[in-house]
């Protein structure tokens, strides 16, 4: 069928200093009382390992997905999200037809599982809007400021409008 499943996890970690309260060096993992300790072991190497072994276990049990299955590990999740942005969409979810409508139909039947180490299931997650904005001005002489426009003031207005949009997007419900 034309359904797809993407299992995605990040393999980067935020920087760690031994002065951050580590009782052992953060990049020298240890097992203590049956638990693995080390930088990135929970967020999110455990999730990456779990998603890979879930597929292996299902395959060994004779269950194969009827649609496309993609396992994708990315970097730069902790800082920018550029790793996920760099993953080509058509590589992750190849459209079954060359028409835009068919490609949209395929992409509307996509499930994404990101095994972040939360103690609960999240059905949606915050994201990032990436865009470019050009704010222009019109120079003028100081004696005729009404004849010009200040690009910095335009940028401030754009910033304020984006903060309002952020509040709208972040409202509960």
mmCIF file of C-alpha atoms in Angstrom:
data_model
loop_
_atom_site.group_PDB
_atom_site.id
_atom_site.type_symbol
_atom_site.label_atom_id
_atom_site.label_comp_id
_atom_site.label_asym_id
_atom_site.label_seq_id
_atom_site.Cartn_x
_atom_site.Cartn_y
_atom_site.Cartn_z
ATOM 1 C CA UNK A 1 0.000 0.000 0.000
ATOM 2 C CA UNK A 2 1.060 3.626 -0.027
ATOM 3 C CA UNK A 3 1.494 4.134 3.699
ATOM 4 C CA UNK A 4 4.880 5.015 5.124
ATOM 5 C CA UNK A 5 6.525 4.862 8.519
ATOM 6 C CA UNK A 6 9.517 6.976 9.466
ATOM 7 C CA UNK A 7 11.485 6.064 12.578
ATOM 8 C CA UNK A 8 13.766 8.987 13.348
ATOM 9 C CA UNK A 9 16.204 9.687 16.135
ATOM 10 C CA UNK A 10 19.067 12.062 16.685
ATOM 11 C CA UNK A 11 22.571 10.923 17.487
ATOM 12 C CA UNK A 12 24.049 14.219 18.644
ATOM 13 C CA UNK A 13 24.219 15.475 22.220
ATOM 14 C CA UNK A 14 24.634 18.849 23.820
ATOM 15 C CA UNK A 15 28.164 19.530 25.061
ATOM 16 C CA UNK A 16 29.049 18.195 28.499
ATOM 17 C CA UNK A 17 31.619 19.292 30.998
ATOM 18 C CA UNK A 18 32.779 17.085 33.816
ATOM 19 C CA UNK A 19 31.910 19.993 36.112
ATOM 20 C CA UNK A 20 28.209 19.534 35.201
ATOM 21 C CA UNK A 21 27.793 17.143 38.118
ATOM 22 C CA UNK A 22 28.936 13.941 36.479
ATOM 23 C CA UNK A 23 30.293 11.385 38.924
ATOM 24 C CA UNK A 24 32.069 9.656 36.014
ATOM 25 C CA UNK A 25 33.426 11.147 32.776
ATOM 26 C CA UNK A 26 30.339 11.885 30.621
ATOM 27 C CA UNK A 27 31.724 10.223 27.489
ATOM 28 C CA UNK A 28 32.855 7.049 29.278
ATOM 29 C CA UNK A 29 29.614 5.095 29.734
ATOM 30 C CA UNK A 30 29.192 2.815 32.714
ATOM 31 C CA UNK A 31 26.507 0.380 33.849
ATOM 32 C CA UNK A 32 25.513 0.757 37.478
ATOM 33 C CA UNK A 33 22.651 -1.099 39.157
ATOM 34 C CA UNK A 34 21.440 -2.295 35.757
ATOM 35 C CA UNK A 35 21.290 1.208 34.253
ATOM 36 C CA UNK A 36 23.518 2.757 31.603
ATOM 37 C CA UNK A 37 25.001 6.141 32.464
ATOM 38 C CA UNK A 38 26.805 8.394 30.014
ATOM 39 C CA UNK A 39 26.214 11.433 27.844
ATOM 40 C CA UNK A 40 23.453 10.727 25.331
ATOM 41 C CA UNK A 41 22.563 7.283 26.674
ATOM 42 C CA UNK A 42 18.978 8.350 27.334
ATOM 43 C CA UNK A 43 18.604 11.242 24.906
ATOM 44 C CA UNK A 44 18.636 9.663 22.647
ATOM 45 C CA UNK A 45 20.843 6.683 21.951
ATOM 46 C CA UNK A 46 18.390 4.477 23.851
ATOM 47 C CA UNK A 47 15.578 5.543 21.522
ATOM 48 C CA UNK A 48 17.680 4.949 18.400
ATOM 49 C CA UNK A 49 18.633 1.466 19.596
ATOM 50 C CA UNK A 50 15.009 0.721 20.544
ATOM 51 C CA UNK A 51 13.646 1.693 17.120
ATOM 52 C CA UNK A 52 16.265 -0.362 15.272
ATOM 53 C CA UNK A 53 15.762 -3.441 17.445
ATOM 54 C CA UNK A 54 11.971 -3.101 17.228
ATOM 55 C CA UNK A 55 12.250 -3.490 13.451
ATOM 56 C CA UNK A 56 14.682 -6.402 13.843
ATOM 57 C CA UNK A 57 12.351 -8.121 16.335
ATOM 58 C CA UNK A 58 9.308 -7.658 14.083
ATOM 59 C CA UNK A 59 11.222 -9.019 11.098
ATOM 60 C CA UNK A 60 12.406 -12.053 13.091
ATOM 61 C CA UNK A 61 8.810 -12.671 14.157
ATOM 62 C CA UNK A 62 7.722 -12.633 10.513
ATOM 63 C CA UNK A 63 6.080 -9.237 10.476
ATOM 64 C CA UNK A 64 7.123 -6.914 7.699
ATOM 65 C CA UNK A 65 5.537 -3.543 7.052
ATOM 66 C CA UNK A 66 3.238 -3.391 4.037
ATOM 67 C CA UNK A 67 4.358 0.151 3.239
ATOM 68 C CA UNK A 68 7.607 2.062 3.129
ATOM 69 C CA UNK A 69 9.743 1.893 6.259
ATOM 70 C CA UNK A 70 12.568 4.361 6.756
ATOM 71 C CA UNK A 71 14.988 4.501 9.659
ATOM 72 C CA UNK A 72 16.725 7.859 9.772
ATOM 73 C CA UNK A 73 19.266 9.111 12.272
ATOM 74 C CA UNK A 74 20.118 12.791 12.208
ATOM 75 C CA UNK A 75 22.520 15.244 13.782
ATOM 76 C CA UNK A 76 22.001 18.844 14.835
ATOM 77 C CA UNK A 77 18.708 18.155 16.606
ATOM 78 C CA UNK A 78 19.963 19.591 19.870
ATOM 79 C CA UNK A 79 20.826 22.981 18.388
ATOM 80 C CA UNK A 80 19.215 23.770 15.044
ATOM 81 C CA UNK A 81 17.211 20.880 13.638
ATOM 82 C CA UNK A 82 19.251 21.127 10.439
ATOM 83 C CA UNK A 83 19.901 17.384 10.408
ATOM 84 C CA UNK A 84 16.233 16.556 9.893
ATOM 85 C CA UNK A 85 15.926 19.397 7.384
ATOM 86 C CA UNK A 86 18.836 17.959 5.393
ATOM 87 C CA UNK A 87 17.123 14.563 4.969
ATOM 88 C CA UNK A 88 15.634 14.660 1.451
ATOM 89 C CA UNK A 89 11.876 14.148 1.651
ATOM 90 C CA UNK A 90 11.712 12.128 -1.563
ATOM 91 C CA UNK A 91 14.376 9.771 -0.210
ATOM 92 C CA UNK A 92 12.416 9.260 2.996
ATOM 93 C CA UNK A 93 9.008 8.980 1.325
ATOM 94 C CA UNK A 94 9.225 8.314 -2.412
ATOM 95 C CA UNK A 95 6.054 9.459 -4.170
ATOM 96 C CA UNK A 96 4.216 6.660 -5.984
ATOM 97 C CA UNK A 97 3.303 8.953 -8.872
ATOM 98 C CA UNK A 98 4.799 11.952 -10.546
ATOM 99 C CA UNK A 99 1.685 14.067 -10.020
ATOM 100 C CA UNK A 100 1.752 16.560 -7.159
ATOM 101 C CA UNK A 101 -1.692 15.412 -5.986
ATOM 102 C CA UNK A 102 -0.541 11.789 -5.751
ATOM 103 C CA UNK A 103 2.623 12.815 -3.919
ATOM 104 C CA UNK A 104 0.556 14.839 -1.434
ATOM 105 C CA UNK A 105 -1.750 11.824 -0.987
ATOM 106 C CA UNK A 106 1.219 9.558 -0.199
ATOM 107 C CA UNK A 107 2.723 12.081 2.190
ATOM 108 C CA UNK A 108 -0.601 12.424 3.988
ATOM 109 C CA UNK A 109 -0.373 8.725 4.914
ATOM 110 C CA UNK A 110 2.901 9.016 6.787
ATOM 111 C CA UNK A 111 3.437 8.088 10.412
ATOM 112 C CA UNK A 112 6.515 9.368 12.197
ATOM 113 C CA UNK A 113 7.808 7.906 15.432
ATOM 114 C CA UNK A 114 10.568 9.750 17.247
ATOM 115 C CA UNK A 115 11.524 7.775 20.363
ATOM 116 C CA UNK A 116 12.476 10.692 22.599
ATOM 117 C CA UNK A 117 12.866 9.637 26.233
ATOM 118 C CA UNK A 118 9.626 11.141 27.535
ATOM 119 C CA UNK A 119 7.647 9.329 30.235
ATOM 120 C CA UNK A 120 4.502 9.789 28.129
ATOM 121 C CA UNK A 121 3.343 9.577 24.501
ATOM 122 C CA UNK A 122 3.366 12.825 22.558
ATOM 123 C CA UNK A 123 1.120 13.010 19.496
ATOM 124 C CA UNK A 124 2.451 16.348 18.284
ATOM 125 C CA UNK A 125 5.570 18.319 18.958
ATOM 126 C CA UNK A 126 6.676 21.863 18.622
ATOM 127 C CA UNK A 127 8.553 22.715 15.495
ATOM 128 C CA UNK A 128 10.504 25.479 13.915
ATOM 129 C CA UNK A 129 9.495 27.783 11.101
ATOM 130 C CA UNK A 130 12.358 28.553 8.752
ATOM 131 C CA UNK A 131 12.035 31.473 6.393
ATOM 132 C CA UNK A 132 13.866 34.431 4.966
ATOM 133 C CA UNK A 133 12.541 37.938 5.245
ATOM 134 C CA UNK A 134 13.769 41.019 3.469
ATOM 135 C CA UNK A 135 13.075 44.265 5.258
ATOM 136 C CA UNK A 136 13.848 47.313 3.197
ATOM 137 C CA UNK A 137 13.968 50.982 3.930
ATOM 138 C CA UNK A 138 14.205 54.169 1.983
ATOM 139 C CA UNK A 139 17.055 56.502 2.879
ATOM 140 C CA UNK A 140 16.396 60.162 3.348
ATOM 141 C CA UNK A 141 18.026 63.279 4.739
ATOM 142 C CA UNK A 142 17.632 63.903 8.437
ATOM 143 C CA UNK A 143 15.679 67.084 7.625
ATOM 144 C CA UNK A 144 13.044 65.066 5.730
ATOM 145 C CA UNK A 145 12.611 61.832 7.691
ATOM 146 C CA UNK A 146 8.966 61.573 6.644
ATOM 147 C CA UNK A 147 10.176 61.051 3.061
ATOM 148 C CA UNK A 148 11.964 57.832 3.988
ATOM 149 C CA UNK A 149 11.365 54.617 5.892
ATOM 150 C CA UNK A 150 13.525 52.975 8.506
ATOM 151 C CA UNK A 151 14.326 49.303 7.818
ATOM 152 C CA UNK A 152 15.160 48.721 11.485
ATOM 153 C CA UNK A 153 11.695 49.884 12.521
ATOM 154 C CA UNK A 154 10.236 47.563 9.876
ATOM 155 C CA UNK A 155 12.254 44.680 11.299
ATOM 156 C CA UNK A 156 10.969 45.481 14.792
ATOM 157 C CA UNK A 157 7.378 45.414 13.511
ATOM 158 C CA UNK A 158 8.039 42.043 11.837
ATOM 159 C CA UNK A 159 9.608 40.686 15.035
ATOM 160 C CA UNK A 160 6.613 41.823 17.114
ATOM 161 C CA UNK A 161 4.181 40.225 14.648
ATOM 162 C CA UNK A 162 6.141 36.944 14.821
ATOM 163 C CA UNK A 163 6.005 36.999 18.628
ATOM 164 C CA UNK A 164 2.203 37.353 18.432
ATOM 165 C CA UNK A 165 2.099 34.435 15.975
ATOM 166 C CA UNK A 166 4.236 32.383 18.360
ATOM 167 C CA UNK A 167 1.765 33.051 21.175
ATOM 168 C CA UNK A 168 -1.125 31.951 18.926
ATOM 169 C CA UNK A 169 0.686 28.745 17.945
ATOM 170 C CA UNK A 170 1.587 27.951 21.553
ATOM 171 C CA UNK A 171 -1.937 28.355 22.977
ATOM 172 C CA UNK A 172 -3.296 25.251 24.648
ATOM 173 C CA UNK A 173 -5.986 23.415 22.731
#
